[in-house]
Amino acid sequence: MSPLPSTDVDPSWLAVLSAERQRPYYAPLQQFVAADRAAHNVYPPSATVFRALEVTPLPSVRAVVLGQDPYHRPGQAHGLSFSVPAGVAAPPSLKNIFRELSDDQGIARSTTGNLEGWARQGVLLLNAVLTVREGMPGSHQKRGWEEFTDAVLAEVNRLPHSVAFVLWGAHAQKKAGLLDARHLQLRSPHPSPLSAHRGFFGSRPFSKINSHLKQQRLPEIDWSATS
């Protein structure tokens, strides 16, 4: 079983992570992921599965962008929802995110798909499921990751300040029941090419997040700072 990381994850997350490790689902989940890695390519690499919890400390979370599961093609997933490593071409959903960012904020489309710069400003880029088998989206769903990330969302929900939760698509919007009414929920269709034209384009999530943060007297996000 792969142990829960204890050094790279920001210390602010360790209490919830340690608690989840004791729950009945956790050991079977890690055994499943380890077995699937032994037989198939699984993404992201094991060293970056918890990357979102490394670069965004719990107290600093000002916004959450919730994805479904990691990209399932080689070299794309690196532990941050919708993000890809520097030098990797942006997948279609990320291209649409950059298009909406340009329309919303007037920011030129980024030359990198690495969104770590957002994460370092307090944007938690979290997938509901943290691993996936190559070429098989959804292959690691309903194995326990959802319980784990629900616990992470519950910790964010308990923060003393109001957080902006970005819920793109029906899958993310199912998490709305975990959140208190004092938080901002931004709901729209998913940025996938299959649904972006149904209301994602024109939804202006980036300006709405910054307006919310300004009202809370919290620092706004510099959306031009990606990597």
mmCIF file of C-alpha atoms in Angstrom, residues 46-226:
data_model
loop_
_atom_site.group_PDB
_atom_site.id
_atom_site.type_symbol
_atom_site.label_atom_id
_atom_site.label_comp_id
_atom_site.label_asym_id
_atom_site.label_seq_id
_atom_site.Cartn_x
_atom_site.Cartn_y
_atom_site.Cartn_z
ATOM 1 C CA SER A 46 2.494 8.631 -7.747
ATOM 2 C CA ALA A 47 4.719 11.527 -6.641
ATOM 3 C CA THR A 48 2.154 14.101 -7.803
ATOM 4 C CA VAL A 49 -1.150 12.489 -6.811
ATOM 5 C CA PHE A 50 -1.503 14.928 -3.883
ATOM 6 C CA ARG A 51 0.065 17.905 -5.657
ATOM 7 C CA ALA A 52 -2.962 20.141 -5.057
ATOM 8 C CA LEU A 53 -2.444 19.738 -1.311
ATOM 9 C CA GLU A 54 1.251 20.507 -1.597
ATOM 10 C CA VAL A 55 1.057 23.887 -3.317
ATOM 11 C CA THR A 56 -2.141 25.298 -1.748
ATOM 12 C CA PRO A 57 -2.178 25.393 2.070
ATOM 13 C CA LEU A 58 -5.602 25.011 3.645
ATOM 14 C CA PRO A 59 -5.751 28.470 5.303
ATOM 15 C CA SER A 60 -4.857 30.156 2.002
ATOM 16 C CA VAL A 61 -7.685 28.585 -0.036
ATOM 17 C CA ARG A 62 -9.783 31.366 -1.554
ATOM 18 C CA ALA A 63 -11.268 29.455 -4.485
ATOM 19 C CA VAL A 64 -11.758 25.818 -5.464
ATOM 20 C CA VAL A 65 -11.886 24.607 -9.060
ATOM 21 C CA LEU A 66 -13.280 21.096 -8.903
ATOM 22 C CA GLY A 67 -12.518 18.641 -11.692
ATOM 23 C CA GLN A 68 -13.752 15.099 -12.216
ATOM 24 C CA ASP A 69 -10.659 12.940 -12.639
ATOM 25 C CA PRO A 70 -7.153 13.481 -14.068
ATOM 26 C CA TYR A 71 -6.297 13.690 -17.742
ATOM 27 C CA HIS A 72 -5.851 10.157 -19.033
ATOM 28 C CA ARG A 73 -3.260 10.683 -21.774
ATOM 29 C CA PRO A 74 0.521 10.360 -21.281
ATOM 30 C CA GLY A 75 2.304 13.348 -19.790
ATOM 31 C CA GLN A 76 -0.793 15.455 -19.097
ATOM 32 C CA ALA A 77 -1.873 14.871 -15.482
ATOM 33 C CA HIS A 78 0.268 16.272 -12.671
ATOM 34 C CA GLY A 79 -2.079 16.467 -9.711
ATOM 35 C CA LEU A 80 -3.836 19.790 -10.395
ATOM 36 C CA SER A 81 -7.307 19.829 -11.948
ATOM 37 C CA PHE A 82 -7.415 21.080 -15.559
ATOM 38 C CA SER A 83 -3.664 21.816 -15.481
ATOM 39 C CA VAL A 84 -0.857 20.199 -17.481
ATOM 40 C CA PRO A 85 2.913 20.441 -16.991
ATOM 41 C CA ALA A 86 4.824 23.193 -18.763
ATOM 42 C CA GLY A 87 5.616 22.243 -22.333
ATOM 43 C CA VAL A 88 2.540 20.009 -22.721
ATOM 44 C CA ALA A 89 -0.126 21.180 -25.150
ATOM 45 C CA ALA A 90 -3.324 22.362 -23.481
ATOM 46 C CA PRO A 91 -6.165 19.821 -23.802
ATOM 47 C CA PRO A 92 -9.472 21.052 -25.282
ATOM 48 C CA SER A 93 -11.126 21.866 -21.933
ATOM 49 C CA LEU A 94 -8.140 23.940 -20.842
ATOM 50 C CA LYS A 95 -8.122 25.762 -24.181
ATOM 51 C CA ASN A 96 -11.740 26.713 -23.538
ATOM 52 C CA ILE A 97 -10.870 27.870 -20.018
ATOM 53 C CA PHE A 98 -8.201 30.154 -21.477
ATOM 54 C CA ARG A 99 -10.669 31.420 -24.087
ATOM 55 C CA GLU A 100 -13.169 32.334 -21.374
ATOM 56 C CA LEU A 101 -10.382 33.904 -19.296
ATOM 57 C CA SER A 102 -9.431 36.065 -22.272
ATOM 58 C CA ASP A 103 -13.034 37.106 -22.870
ATOM 59 C CA ASP A 104 -13.666 37.734 -19.173
ATOM 60 C CA GLN A 105 -10.445 39.442 -18.087
ATOM 61 C CA GLY A 106 -8.814 40.543 -21.331
ATOM 62 C CA ILE A 107 -5.830 38.365 -20.515
ATOM 63 C CA ALA A 108 -3.894 36.987 -23.471
ATOM 64 C CA ARG A 109 -4.093 33.239 -23.777
ATOM 65 C CA SER A 110 -1.313 31.632 -21.803
ATOM 66 C CA THR A 111 1.579 29.965 -23.561
ATOM 67 C CA THR A 112 1.656 27.311 -20.821
ATOM 68 C CA GLY A 113 -1.057 25.020 -19.540
ATOM 69 C CA ASN A 114 0.550 24.791 -16.116
ATOM 70 C CA LEU A 115 -1.820 26.432 -13.630
ATOM 71 C CA GLU A 116 0.446 26.137 -10.618
ATOM 72 C CA GLY A 117 0.634 29.923 -10.378
ATOM 73 C CA TRP A 118 -3.091 29.964 -9.615
ATOM 74 C CA ALA A 119 -2.667 27.210 -7.034
ATOM 75 C CA ARG A 120 0.059 29.167 -5.251
ATOM 76 C CA GLN A 121 -2.346 32.084 -4.904
ATOM 77 C CA GLY A 122 -4.954 30.024 -3.072
ATOM 78 C CA VAL A 123 -6.898 28.392 -5.919
ATOM 79 C CA LEU A 124 -7.310 24.744 -4.915
ATOM 80 C CA LEU A 125 -7.229 22.789 -8.182
ATOM 81 C CA LEU A 126 -8.797 19.566 -6.946
ATOM 82 C CA ASN A 127 -10.119 16.575 -8.841
ATOM 83 C CA ALA A 128 -12.863 14.516 -7.206
ATOM 84 C CA VAL A 129 -10.913 11.381 -8.191
ATOM 85 C CA LEU A 130 -7.117 11.602 -7.962
ATOM 86 C CA THR A 131 -5.966 8.799 -10.289
ATOM 87 C CA VAL A 132 -6.993 7.271 -13.611
ATOM 88 C CA ARG A 133 -5.883 4.471 -15.918
ATOM 89 C CA GLU A 134 -4.449 5.519 -19.269
ATOM 90 C CA GLY A 135 -7.127 5.962 -21.912
ATOM 91 C CA MET A 136 -9.962 5.121 -19.531
ATOM 92 C CA PRO A 137 -11.621 8.211 -18.043
ATOM 93 C CA GLY A 138 -13.591 7.356 -14.925
ATOM 94 C CA SER A 139 -11.721 4.088 -14.396
ATOM 95 C CA HIS A 140 -10.836 4.901 -10.769
ATOM 96 C CA GLN A 141 -14.213 6.277 -9.765
ATOM 97 C CA LYS A 142 -16.168 4.723 -6.886
ATOM 98 C CA ARG A 143 -13.054 3.193 -5.334
ATOM 99 C CA GLY A 144 -12.792 5.615 -2.428
ATOM 100 C CA TRP A 145 -11.252 8.764 -3.845
ATOM 101 C CA GLU A 146 -14.605 10.521 -3.687
ATOM 102 C CA GLU A 147 -14.747 9.974 0.074
ATOM 103 C CA PHE A 148 -11.231 11.306 0.411
ATOM 104 C CA THR A 149 -11.825 14.472 -1.588
ATOM 105 C CA ASP A 150 -15.200 15.036 0.099
ATOM 106 C CA ALA A 151 -13.257 15.199 3.360
ATOM 107 C CA VAL A 152 -10.912 17.755 1.798
ATOM 108 C CA LEU A 153 -13.901 19.827 0.656
ATOM 109 C CA ALA A 154 -15.391 19.580 4.147
ATOM 110 C CA GLU A 155 -12.216 21.085 5.581
ATOM 111 C CA VAL A 156 -12.401 23.962 3.105
ATOM 112 C CA ASN A 157 -16.077 24.420 3.921
ATOM 113 C CA ARG A 158 -15.118 24.972 7.570
ATOM 114 C CA LEU A 159 -12.715 27.813 6.849
ATOM 115 C CA PRO A 160 -13.725 31.062 8.580
ATOM 116 C CA HIS A 161 -13.803 33.059 5.345
ATOM 117 C CA SER A 162 -16.151 32.655 2.391
ATOM 118 C CA VAL A 163 -14.634 30.618 -0.457
ATOM 119 C CA ALA A 164 -15.581 30.680 -4.151
ATOM 120 C CA PHE A 165 -16.367 27.160 -5.383
ATOM 121 C CA VAL A 166 -16.277 26.697 -9.159
ATOM 122 C CA LEU A 167 -18.574 23.808 -10.097
ATOM 123 C CA TRP A 168 -18.327 23.136 -13.822
ATOM 124 C CA GLY A 169 -20.655 20.407 -15.044
ATOM 125 C CA ALA A 170 -23.132 18.072 -13.418
ATOM 126 C CA HIS A 171 -20.498 15.914 -11.725
ATOM 127 C CA ALA A 172 -18.970 18.843 -9.839
ATOM 128 C CA GLN A 173 -22.374 20.301 -9.034
ATOM 129 C CA LYS A 174 -23.270 17.158 -7.105
ATOM 130 C CA LYS A 175 -20.837 18.403 -4.442
ATOM 131 C CA ALA A 176 -22.939 21.508 -3.774
ATOM 132 C CA GLY A 177 -24.684 19.792 -0.854
ATOM 133 C CA LEU A 178 -21.366 19.644 1.017
ATOM 134 C CA LEU A 179 -21.079 23.427 1.083
ATOM 135 C CA ASP A 180 -22.560 26.019 3.425
ATOM 136 C CA ALA A 181 -24.656 28.817 1.957
ATOM 137 C CA ARG A 182 -22.094 31.429 3.068
ATOM 138 C CA HIS A 183 -19.762 30.287 0.290
ATOM 139 C CA LEU A 184 -20.035 31.421 -3.318
ATOM 140 C CA GLN A 185 -20.993 28.685 -5.779
ATOM 141 C CA LEU A 186 -20.363 29.347 -9.454
ATOM 142 C CA ARG A 187 -22.204 26.776 -11.560
ATOM 143 C CA SER A 188 -22.054 26.438 -15.313
ATOM 144 C CA PRO A 189 -21.649 23.724 -17.942
ATOM 145 C CA HIS A 190 -18.281 22.000 -18.174
ATOM 146 C CA PRO A 191 -15.602 23.642 -20.372
ATOM 147 C CA SER A 192 -15.393 20.504 -22.502
ATOM 148 C CA PRO A 193 -16.016 21.120 -26.223
ATOM 149 C CA LEU A 194 -19.129 18.958 -25.829
ATOM 150 C CA SER A 195 -20.771 21.433 -23.457
ATOM 151 C CA ALA A 196 -18.874 24.740 -23.361
ATOM 152 C CA HIS A 197 -21.271 26.426 -25.793
ATOM 153 C CA ARG A 198 -24.227 25.629 -23.534
ATOM 154 C CA GLY A 199 -23.333 28.318 -21.019
ATOM 155 C CA PHE A 200 -19.695 27.980 -20.016
ATOM 156 C CA PHE A 201 -18.680 30.642 -22.493
ATOM 157 C CA GLY A 202 -19.842 33.970 -21.148
ATOM 158 C CA SER A 203 -20.150 32.744 -17.547
ATOM 159 C CA ARG A 204 -17.285 35.051 -16.429
ATOM 160 C CA PRO A 205 -16.100 32.954 -13.458
ATOM 161 C CA PHE A 206 -12.778 34.731 -13.062
ATOM 162 C CA SER A 207 -14.204 38.219 -12.586
ATOM 163 C CA LYS A 208 -16.923 36.823 -10.318
ATOM 164 C CA ILE A 209 -14.328 35.160 -8.106
ATOM 165 C CA ASN A 210 -12.333 38.377 -7.802
ATOM 166 C CA SER A 211 -15.454 40.418 -7.098
ATOM 167 C CA HIS A 212 -16.324 37.979 -4.316
ATOM 168 C CA LEU A 213 -12.812 38.150 -2.880
ATOM 169 C CA LYS A 214 -12.886 41.940 -2.976
ATOM 170 C CA GLN A 215 -16.145 41.922 -1.030
ATOM 171 C CA GLN A 216 -14.489 39.646 1.539
ATOM 172 C CA ARG A 217 -11.467 41.983 1.690
ATOM 173 C CA LEU A 218 -9.262 39.148 0.515
ATOM 174 C CA PRO A 219 -6.531 39.461 -2.114
ATOM 175 C CA GLU A 220 -7.780 38.979 -5.656
ATOM 176 C CA ILE A 221 -6.301 36.323 -7.944
ATOM 177 C CA ASP A 222 -3.876 37.410 -10.640
ATOM 178 C CA TRP A 223 -5.218 35.127 -13.374
ATOM 179 C CA SER A 224 -2.375 36.079 -15.715
ATOM 180 C CA ALA A 225 0.087 34.321 -13.393
ATOM 181 C CA THR A 226 -0.232 30.680 -14.383
#
